[in-house]
Amino acid sequence: RVEALLKPLGSELPKILERVQRRFLSTHEAWPPSSVKKQRKLNIEVVKKMGFDFRRGRYDKTVHPFCSGISPLDVRLTTRYDEDFLSSLYASIHEAGHGLYEQNIPKDFWFTPLGKVESYAIHESQSLLWEKRIGQSHEFIEFLYPLVKRHFHHADRGLEDFFFKVCAGGKRAILGFRNRNESFWQFCCFVTVRHPDGRPIGKVFKN
């Protein structure tokens, strides 16, 4: 069933990504670099508005973003910073999705087997729900754009330009190895490529 679903997507998604790349690179200029200090302020503001409780967590810099849920009372988010502020922002949104899962485990289940992660698939579904589905929706980007303009004056190029930069990946929409900065289309392509015939993930990476 998975193969029947992914096979047609695997042939069509790269074509869509190629068209997105051509359109963006021909019509949209790259934004200037953003300072780490401003990026951090924006990221924290957005993560707070998502509902992450900083009384029961913290937010720090690292080489590769991750979330460490020591307990619902101590959830730690991290991100890394590039010149493009969207990289750290959407990494923060992704990790905050993990953090919200950890912080919202029912109190009656804390420190019991029922309070443990159901599965990594469930956990990752929450982070990707925020990063890809909610975070790249038109409604979320309309909410996000005024915040971005307040922190980065160079971002005031219009909502349409910002929407395309987020959803197309901007200068991130470049074919290559998967990393923390892939666009939505690249992510979809990655999923179809790493499961081309139902082989275990480990074998695909090994090959």
Coordinates of N, CA and C in Angstrom, one line a residue:
R1 N 0.8 -1.2 0.0 CA 0.0 0.0 0.0 C 0.9 1.3 0.0
V2 N 1.9 1.2 0.8 CA 2.8 2.4 0.8 C 3.5 2.6 -0.5
E3 N 3.9 1.5 -1.1 CA 4.6 1.6 -2.4 C 3.6 2.2 -3.5
A4 N 2.4 1.7 -3.5 CA 1.4 2.2 -4.4 C 1.2 3.7 -4.3
L5 N 1.2 4.2 -3.0 CA 1.0 5.6 -2.8 C 2.2 6.4 -3.2
L6 N 3.4 6.0 -2.8 CA 4.6 6.8 -3.0 C 5.2 6.7 -4.4
K7 N 5.0 5.7 -5.2 CA 5.6 5.6 -6.5 C 5.2 6.7 -7.4
P8 N 3.9 7.0 -7.6 CA 3.5 8.2 -8.4 C 4.1 9.5 -7.9
L9 N 4.1 9.7 -6.5 CA 4.6 10.9 -6.0 C 6.1 11.0 -6.2
G10 N 6.8 9.9 -6.2 CA 8.2 10.0 -6.5 C 8.6 10.4 -7.8
S11 N 7.7 10.3 -8.8 CA 8.0 10.7 -10.2 C 7.5 12.1 -10.4
E12 N 6.5 12.6 -9.7 CA 6.0 13.9 -9.9 C 6.5 15.0 -9.0
L13 N 6.9 14.7 -7.8 CA 7.3 15.7 -6.9 C 8.7 16.4 -7.3
P14 N 9.6 15.6 -7.8 CA 10.9 16.3 -8.3 C 10.6 17.3 -9.4
K15 N 9.6 17.0 -10.3 CA 9.2 18.0 -11.3 C 8.7 19.3 -10.7
I16 N 7.8 19.1 -9.7 CA 7.3 20.3 -9.1 C 8.4 21.1 -8.4
L17 N 9.3 20.4 -7.7 CA 10.4 21.1 -7.1 C 11.3 21.9 -8.1
E18 N 11.5 21.3 -9.2 CA 12.3 21.9 -10.2 C 11.6 23.2 -10.7
R19 N 10.3 23.2 -10.9 CA 9.6 24.4 -11.3 C 9.6 25.5 -10.3
V20 N 9.5 25.0 -9.0 CA 9.6 26.0 -7.9 C 11.0 26.7 -7.8
Q21 N 12.0 25.9 -8.0 CA 13.4 26.4 -8.0 C 13.5 27.5 -9.1
R22 N 13.1 27.1 -10.3 CA 13.3 28.0 -11.5 C 12.5 29.3 -11.2
R23 N 11.3 29.2 -10.7 CA 10.5 30.4 -10.5 C 11.2 31.3 -9.4
F24 N 11.6 30.7 -8.3 CA 12.1 31.5 -7.2 C 13.5 32.1 -7.6
L25 N 14.4 31.4 -8.1 CA 15.7 31.9 -8.5 C 15.6 32.9 -9.5
S26 N 14.6 33.0 -10.3 CA 14.5 33.9 -11.4 C 13.8 35.2 -11.0
T27 N 13.0 35.1 -9.9 CA 12.1 36.3 -9.5 C 12.3 36.8 -8.1
H28 N 13.1 36.1 -7.3 CA 13.2 36.5 -5.9 C 14.7 36.6 -5.5
E29 N 15.0 37.7 -4.9 CA 16.3 38.0 -4.4 C 16.5 37.4 -3.0
A30 N 17.7 37.0 -2.7 CA 18.0 36.5 -1.4 C 18.0 37.6 -0.4
W31 N 17.5 37.4 0.8 CA 17.5 38.4 1.9 C 18.9 38.5 2.5
P32 N 19.2 39.7 3.0 CA 20.6 39.8 3.7 C 20.6 39.0 5.0
P33 N 21.8 38.8 5.5 CA 22.0 38.0 6.7 C 21.3 38.6 7.9
S34 N 20.9 37.8 8.8 CA 20.2 38.3 10.1 C 21.1 38.0 11.3
S35 N 21.1 38.9 12.2 CA 22.0 38.7 13.4 C 21.4 37.6 14.3
V36 N 22.3 36.9 15.0 CA 21.8 35.8 15.9 C 21.0 36.3 17.0
K37 N 21.3 37.5 17.5 CA 20.6 38.1 18.6 C 19.1 38.3 18.2
K38 N 18.9 38.9 17.0 CA 17.5 39.1 16.6 C 16.8 37.8 16.3
Q39 N 17.5 36.9 15.7 CA 16.9 35.6 15.4 C 16.4 34.9 16.7
R40 N 17.2 35.0 17.7 CA 16.8 34.4 19.0 C 15.6 35.0 19.6
K41 N 15.5 36.3 19.5 CA 14.3 37.1 20.1 C 13.1 36.7 19.3
L42 N 13.1 36.6 18.0 CA 12.0 36.2 17.2 C 11.6 34.8 17.5
N43 N 12.5 33.9 17.5 CA 12.3 32.5 17.8 C 11.6 32.3 19.1
I44 N 12.0 32.9 20.2 CA 11.5 32.8 21.5 C 10.0 33.3 21.5
E45 N 9.8 34.4 20.8 CA 8.5 35.0 20.8 C 7.5 34.0 20.1
V46 N 7.9 33.4 19.0 CA 7.0 32.5 18.2 C 6.8 31.3 19.0
V47 N 7.8 30.7 19.7 CA 7.7 29.5 20.5 C 6.7 29.7 21.6
K48 N 6.8 30.9 22.3 CA 5.9 31.2 23.3 C 4.5 31.3 22.9
K49 N 4.3 31.9 21.7 CA 2.9 32.0 21.1 C 2.4 30.6 20.7
M50 N 3.2 29.7 20.5 CA 2.8 28.3 20.2 C 2.3 27.6 21.4
G51 N 2.7 28.1 22.6 CA 2.2 27.6 23.9 C 3.3 26.9 24.7
F52 N 4.5 27.0 24.3 CA 5.6 26.4 25.0 C 5.8 27.2 26.3
D53 N 5.8 26.4 27.5 CA 5.9 27.0 28.8 C 7.4 27.1 29.2
F54 N 7.9 28.3 29.2 CA 9.3 28.5 29.6 C 9.6 28.4 31.1
R55 N 8.5 28.3 31.9 CA 8.7 28.0 33.3 C 9.1 26.5 33.5
R56 N 8.8 25.7 32.5 CA 9.1 24.3 32.5 C 10.0 23.9 31.4
G57 N 10.8 24.8 30.9 CA 11.7 24.5 29.8 C 12.7 25.7 29.5
R58 N 13.6 25.4 28.6 CA 14.5 26.5 28.2 C 14.9 26.3 26.7
Y59 N 15.7 27.2 26.2 CA 15.9 27.3 24.8 C 17.4 27.8 24.6
D60 N 18.2 26.9 23.9 CA 19.6 27.2 23.8 C 20.1 26.9 22.3
K61 N 21.4 27.3 22.1 CA 22.0 27.1 20.8 C 22.8 25.8 20.8
T62 N 22.8 25.2 19.6 CA 23.6 23.9 19.5 C 24.0 23.8 18.0
V63 N 24.7 22.7 17.7 CA 25.2 22.4 16.4 C 24.0 21.9 15.5
H64 N 23.2 21.0 16.1 CA 22.1 20.5 15.4 C 20.9 20.5 16.3
P65 N 19.7 21.0 15.8 CA 18.6 21.2 16.7 C 18.1 19.9 17.3
F66 N 17.6 20.0 18.5 CA 17.0 18.8 19.1 C 16.1 19.3 20.3
C67 N 15.3 18.4 20.8 CA 14.5 18.6 22.0 C 14.8 17.5 23.0
S68 N 15.1 17.8 24.2 CA 15.3 16.8 25.2 C 14.3 17.0 26.3
G69 N 13.4 16.0 26.4 CA 12.3 16.0 27.4 C 12.7 15.1 28.6
I70 N 13.4 15.8 29.5 CA 13.9 15.1 30.7 C 12.6 14.7 31.5
S71 N 11.7 15.6 31.6 CA 10.4 15.3 32.2 C 9.4 16.4 31.8
P72 N 8.1 16.3 32.0 CA 7.2 17.4 31.6 C 7.6 18.7 32.3
L73 N 8.4 18.7 33.4 CA 8.8 19.8 34.1 C 10.1 20.4 33.7
D74 N 10.8 19.7 32.8 CA 12.1 20.1 32.3 C 12.3 19.7 30.9
V75 N 11.8 20.6 29.9 CA 11.9 20.3 28.5 C 12.8 21.3 27.9
R76 N 13.8 20.8 27.2 CA 14.9 21.7 26.7 C 14.9 21.7 25.1
L77 N 14.7 22.9 24.5 CA 14.8 23.1 23.1 C 16.1 23.7 22.7
T78 N 16.6 23.3 21.5 CA 17.8 23.9 20.9 C 17.6 24.2 19.5
T79 N 18.4 25.1 18.9 CA 18.4 25.4 17.5 C 19.8 25.8 17.1
R80 N 20.0 25.9 15.8 CA 21.3 26.5 15.3 C 21.0 27.7 14.5
Y81 N 22.0 28.5 14.2 CA 21.7 29.7 13.5 C 22.6 29.8 12.2
D82 N 21.9 30.2 11.1 CA 22.5 30.4 9.8 C 22.2 31.9 9.5
E83 N 22.7 32.3 8.4 CA 22.5 33.7 7.9 C 21.0 33.9 7.6
D84 N 20.3 32.9 7.1 CA 18.9 32.9 6.8 C 18.1 32.6 8.1
F85 N 17.4 33.6 8.6 CA 16.7 33.5 9.9 C 15.6 32.4 9.8
L86 N 15.1 32.1 8.6 CA 14.1 31.0 8.5 C 14.6 29.7 9.0
S87 N 15.9 29.5 8.8 CA 16.5 28.2 9.2 C 16.3 27.9 10.6
S88 N 16.7 28.9 11.5 CA 16.6 28.7 12.9 C 15.2 28.8 13.4
L89 N 14.4 29.6 12.7 CA 13.0 29.8 13.1 C 12.2 28.5 13.0
Y90 N 12.3 27.9 11.8 CA 11.5 26.7 11.6 C 12.1 25.5 12.3
A91 N 13.4 25.5 12.5 CA 14.0 24.4 13.4 C 13.4 24.6 14.8
S92 N 13.3 25.8 15.3 CA 12.7 26.1 16.6 C 11.2 25.7 16.6
I93 N 10.5 26.0 15.6 CA 9.1 25.5 15.5 C 9.0 24.0 15.6
H94 N 9.8 23.3 14.8 CA 9.9 21.9 14.8 C 10.2 21.3 16.2
E95 N 11.2 21.8 16.9 CA 11.6 21.3 18.2 C 10.5 21.7 19.2
A96 N 9.9 22.8 19.1 CA 8.8 23.2 20.0 C 7.7 22.3 19.9
G97 N 7.4 21.7 18.7 CA 6.4 20.7 18.5 C 6.7 19.5 19.4
H98 N 7.9 19.1 19.4 CA 8.3 18.0 20.3 C 8.1 18.4 21.8
G99 N 8.5 19.7 22.1 CA 8.4 20.2 23.4 C 7.0 20.2 23.9
L100 N 6.1 20.7 23.1 CA 4.7 20.7 23.4 C 4.1 19.4 23.7
Y101 N 4.5 18.4 22.9 CA 4.1 17.0 23.2 C 4.5 16.6 24.6
E102 N 5.8 16.9 25.0 CA 6.3 16.5 26.3 C 5.6 17.2 27.4
Q103 N 5.4 18.5 27.2 CA 4.8 19.3 28.3 C 3.3 19.0 28.5
N104 N 2.7 18.5 27.5 CA 1.2 18.2 27.6 C 0.9 16.8 27.9
I105 N 1.9 16.0 28.4 CA 1.5 14.6 28.9 C 0.7 14.8 30.1
P106 N -0.5 14.1 30.2 CA -1.3 14.3 31.4 C -0.6 14.1 32.7
K107 N -0.9 15.0 33.7 CA -0.2 14.9 34.9 C -0.3 13.6 35.7
D108 N -1.4 12.9 35.5 CA -1.6 11.6 36.2 C -0.6 10.6 35.7
F109 N -0.1 10.8 34.4 CA 0.8 9.9 33.8 C 2.3 10.2 34.0
W110 N 2.6 11.3 34.7 CA 4.0 11.7 34.8 C 4.8 10.6 35.6
F111 N 6.0 10.3 35.2 CA 6.9 9.4 35.8 C 6.3 8.0 36.0
T112 N 5.4 7.6 35.0 CA 4.9 6.3 34.9 C 5.1 5.8 33.5
P113 N 5.0 4.5 33.3 CA 5.1 3.9 31.9 C 4.2 4.6 30.9
L114 N 3.0 5.0 31.4 CA 2.0 5.6 30.5 C 2.4 7.0 30.1
G115 N 3.4 7.6 30.8 CA 3.9 8.9 30.4 C 5.1 8.9 29.5
K116 N 5.5 7.7 29.1 CA 6.6 7.6 28.1 C 6.1 7.8 26.7
V117 N 7.0 8.0 25.8 CA 6.6 8.3 24.4 C 6.0 7.1 23.8
E118 N 4.8 7.3 23.2 CA 4.1 6.2 22.5 C 4.9 5.5 21.5
S119 N 5.5 6.4 20.6 CA 6.5 5.9 19.6 C 7.1 7.1 19.0
Y120 N 8.3 7.0 18.4 CA 9.0 8.1 17.8 C 8.2 8.6 16.6
A121 N 7.4 7.7 16.0 CA 6.6 8.2 14.9 C 5.5 9.2 15.3
I122 N 4.9 8.9 16.5 CA 3.9 9.8 17.0 C 4.6 11.1 17.4
H123 N 5.7 11.0 18.1 CA 6.5 12.2 18.5 C 6.8 13.1 17.3
E124 N 7.4 12.5 16.3 CA 7.8 13.2 15.1 C 6.6 13.8 14.4
S125 N 5.4 13.1 14.4 CA 4.2 13.7 13.8 C 3.8 15.0 14.4
Q126 N 4.1 15.2 15.7 CA 3.7 16.5 16.3 C 4.6 17.6 15.9
S127 N 5.9 17.3 15.8 CA 6.9 18.3 15.4 C 6.7 18.7 13.9
L128 N 6.4 17.7 13.1 CA 6.2 18.0 11.6 C 4.8 18.7 11.4
L129 N 3.8 18.3 12.2 CA 2.6 19.0 12.2 C 2.8 20.5 12.3
W130 N 3.6 20.9 13.3 CA 3.8 22.4 13.5 C 4.7 22.9 12.4
E131 N 5.8 22.3 12.1 CA 6.8 22.8 11.1 C 6.2 22.9 9.7
K132 N 5.6 21.8 9.3 CA 5.2 21.7 7.8 C 3.8 22.1 7.6
R133 N 2.8 21.6 8.4 CA 1.4 21.8 8.1 C 0.9 23.2 8.7
I134 N 1.1 23.4 10.0 CA 0.7 24.6 10.6 C 1.7 25.7 10.2
G135 N 2.9 25.5 10.3 CA 3.9 26.6 10.1 C 4.1 27.1 8.7
Q136 N 3.6 26.3 7.7 CA 3.7 26.8 6.3 C 2.3 27.0 5.7
S137 N 1.3 27.1 6.6 CA 0.0 27.4 6.1 C -0.1 28.9 5.9
H138 N -1.0 29.3 5.1 CA -1.2 30.7 4.8 C -1.6 31.5 6.0
E139 N -2.4 30.9 6.9 CA -2.9 31.6 8.1 C -1.8 31.8 9.0
F140 N -0.9 30.8 9.2 CA 0.2 31.0 10.1 C 1.2 32.0 9.6
I141 N 1.4 32.0 8.3 CA 2.4 33.0 7.7 C 1.8 34.4 7.8
E142 N 0.5 34.6 7.7 CA -0.1 35.9 7.9 C 0.1 36.4 9.3
F143 N 0.1 35.4 10.3 CA 0.3 35.8 11.7 C 1.8 36.1 11.9
L144 N 2.7 35.3 11.2 CA 4.1 35.4 11.4 C 4.7 36.7 10.8
Y145 N 4.2 37.1 9.7 CA 4.8 38.2 8.9 C 5.0 39.5 9.7
P146 N 4.0 40.0 10.4 CA 4.2 41.2 11.2 C 5.3 41.0 12.3
L147 N 5.4 39.9 12.9 CA 6.5 39.6 13.8 C 7.9 39.7 13.2
V148 N 8.0 39.1 12.0 CA 9.2 39.1 11.3 C 9.6 40.5 10.9
K149 N 8.7 41.3 10.4 CA 9.0 42.7 10.0 C 9.4 43.5 11.2
R150 N 8.9 43.2 12.4 CA 9.3 44.0 13.5 C 10.7 43.7 14.0
H151 N 11.1 42.5 13.8 CA 12.5 42.1 14.2 C 13.5 42.3 13.0
F152 N 13.0 42.2 11.8 CA 14.0 42.3 10.6 C 13.3 43.3 9.6
H153 N 13.8 44.5 9.6 CA 13.3 45.5 8.7 C 13.5 45.1 7.2
H154 N 14.5 44.4 6.9 CA 14.8 44.0 5.5 C 13.7 43.0 5.0
A155 N 12.9 42.4 5.9 CA 11.9 41.5 5.5 C 10.6 42.1 4.9
D156 N 10.6 43.4 5.0 CA 9.4 44.1 4.6 C 9.3 44.2 3.0
R157 N 9.0 43.1 2.4 CA 8.9 43.1 1.0 C 7.6 42.6 0.5
G158 N 6.6 42.5 1.4 CA 5.3 42.1 1.0 C 5.0 40.7 1.5
L159 N 3.7 40.4 1.8 CA 3.3 39.1 2.3 C 3.5 38.0 1.2
E160 N 3.3 38.3 0.0 CA 3.4 37.3 -1.1 C 4.8 36.8 -1.2
D161 N 5.8 37.8 -1.1 CA 7.2 37.4 -1.2 C 7.6 36.6 0.0
F162 N 7.1 37.0 1.2 CA 7.4 36.2 2.4 C 6.8 34.8 2.3
F163 N 5.6 34.7 1.9 CA 4.9 33.4 1.8 C 5.7 32.5 0.9
F164 N 6.1 33.0 -0.3 CA 6.8 32.2 -1.2 C 8.2 31.8 -0.7
K165 N 8.8 32.7 0.0 CA 10.1 32.4 0.6 C 10.0 31.2 1.6
V166 N 9.0 31.3 2.4 CA 8.8 30.2 3.4 C 8.4 28.9 2.8
C167 N 7.4 28.9 1.9 CA 6.9 27.6 1.3 C 7.8 27.1 0.2
A168 N 8.5 27.9 -0.5 CA 9.4 27.4 -1.5 C 10.7 27.1 -0.9
G169 N 11.0 27.5 0.3 CA 12.3 27.3 0.9 C 13.2 28.4 0.6
G170 N 12.8 29.4 -0.3 CA 13.7 30.5 -0.6 C 15.0 30.0 -1.2
K171 N 16.1 30.5 -0.8 CA 17.4 30.1 -1.3 C 17.7 28.7 -0.8
R172 N 16.8 28.2 0.1 CA 17.0 26.8 0.6 C 16.5 25.8 -0.4
A173 N 15.7 26.2 -1.4 CA 15.1 25.3 -2.3 C 16.1 24.8 -3.4
I174 N 17.1 24.3 -2.9 CA 18.2 23.9 -3.8 C 18.4 22.3 -3.6
L175 N 18.4 21.6 -4.7 CA 18.5 20.2 -4.6 C 19.8 19.8 -4.0
G176 N 19.8 18.8 -3.2 CA 21.0 18.3 -2.6 C 20.7 17.4 -1.4
F177 N 21.6 17.1 -0.6 CA 21.4 16.2 0.6 C 20.4 16.8 1.5
R178 N 19.6 16.0 2.2 CA 18.6 16.5 3.1 C 19.3 17.1 4.3
N179 N 18.8 18.2 4.8 CA 19.3 18.8 6.0 C 18.2 19.5 6.7
R180 N 18.5 20.2 7.8 CA 17.5 20.9 8.6 C 16.7 21.9 7.8
N181 N 17.2 22.4 6.7 CA 16.7 23.5 6.0 C 15.8 23.2 4.8
E182 N 15.5 21.9 4.6 CA 14.8 21.6 3.3 C 13.4 22.3 3.3
S183 N 13.0 22.6 2.1 CA 11.7 23.2 1.9 C 10.6 22.0 2.0
F184 N 9.3 22.4 2.0 CA 8.3 21.4 2.1 C 8.4 20.4 1.0
W185 N 8.6 20.9 -0.3 CA 8.7 20.0 -1.4 C 9.9 19.0 -1.3
Q186 N 11.0 19.6 -0.8 CA 12.2 18.7 -0.6 C 11.9 17.6 0.4
F187 N 11.2 18.0 1.5 CA 10.9 17.0 2.5 C 10.0 15.9 1.9
C188 N 9.0 16.3 1.1 CA 8.2 15.2 0.5 C 9.0 14.3 -0.4
C189 N 9.9 14.9 -1.2 CA 10.8 14.1 -2.0 C 11.7 13.2 -1.2
F190 N 12.2 13.7 -0.1 CA 13.0 12.9 0.8 C 12.3 11.6 1.3
V191 N 11.0 11.8 1.7 CA 10.3 10.7 2.2 C 10.1 9.6 1.1
T192 N 9.8 10.1 -0.1 CA 9.5 9.1 -1.2 C 10.8 8.4 -1.6
V193 N 11.9 9.1 -1.6 CA 13.2 8.6 -2.0 C 13.7 7.6 -1.0
R194 N 13.5 7.8 0.3 CA 14.1 6.9 1.3 C 13.3 5.7 1.5
H195 N 12.0 5.7 0.9 CA 11.2 4.5 1.0 C 10.8 4.1 -0.4
P196 N 11.7 3.9 -1.3 CA 11.3 3.6 -2.7 C 10.6 2.3 -2.9
D197 N 11.0 1.3 -2.1 CA 10.4 0.0 -2.3 C 10.1 -0.8 -1.0
G198 N 10.0 0.0 0.0 CA 9.6 -0.6 1.3 C 10.8 -1.1 2.1
R199 N 12.0 -0.9 1.6 CA 13.2 -1.4 2.4 C 13.3 -0.7 3.7
P200 N 13.9 -1.3 4.7 CA 14.2 -0.7 6.0 C 15.0 0.6 5.8
I201 N 14.8 1.6 6.6 CA 15.5 2.9 6.4 C 17.0 2.7 6.5
G202 N 17.5 1.8 7.4 CA 18.9 1.6 7.6 C 19.6 1.1 6.3
K203 N 18.9 0.3 5.5 CA 19.5 -0.3 4.3 C 19.5 0.8 3.2
V204 N 18.5 1.7 3.2 CA 18.5 2.8 2.2 C 19.7 3.7 2.5
F205 N 19.9 4.1 3.8 CA 21.0 5.0 4.1 C 22.3 4.3 3.8
K206 N 22.4 3.0 4.0 CA 23.7 2.3 3.8 C 24.0 2.3 2.3
N207 N 23.0 2.2 1.5 CA 23.2 2.1 0.0 C 23.4 3.5 -0.6

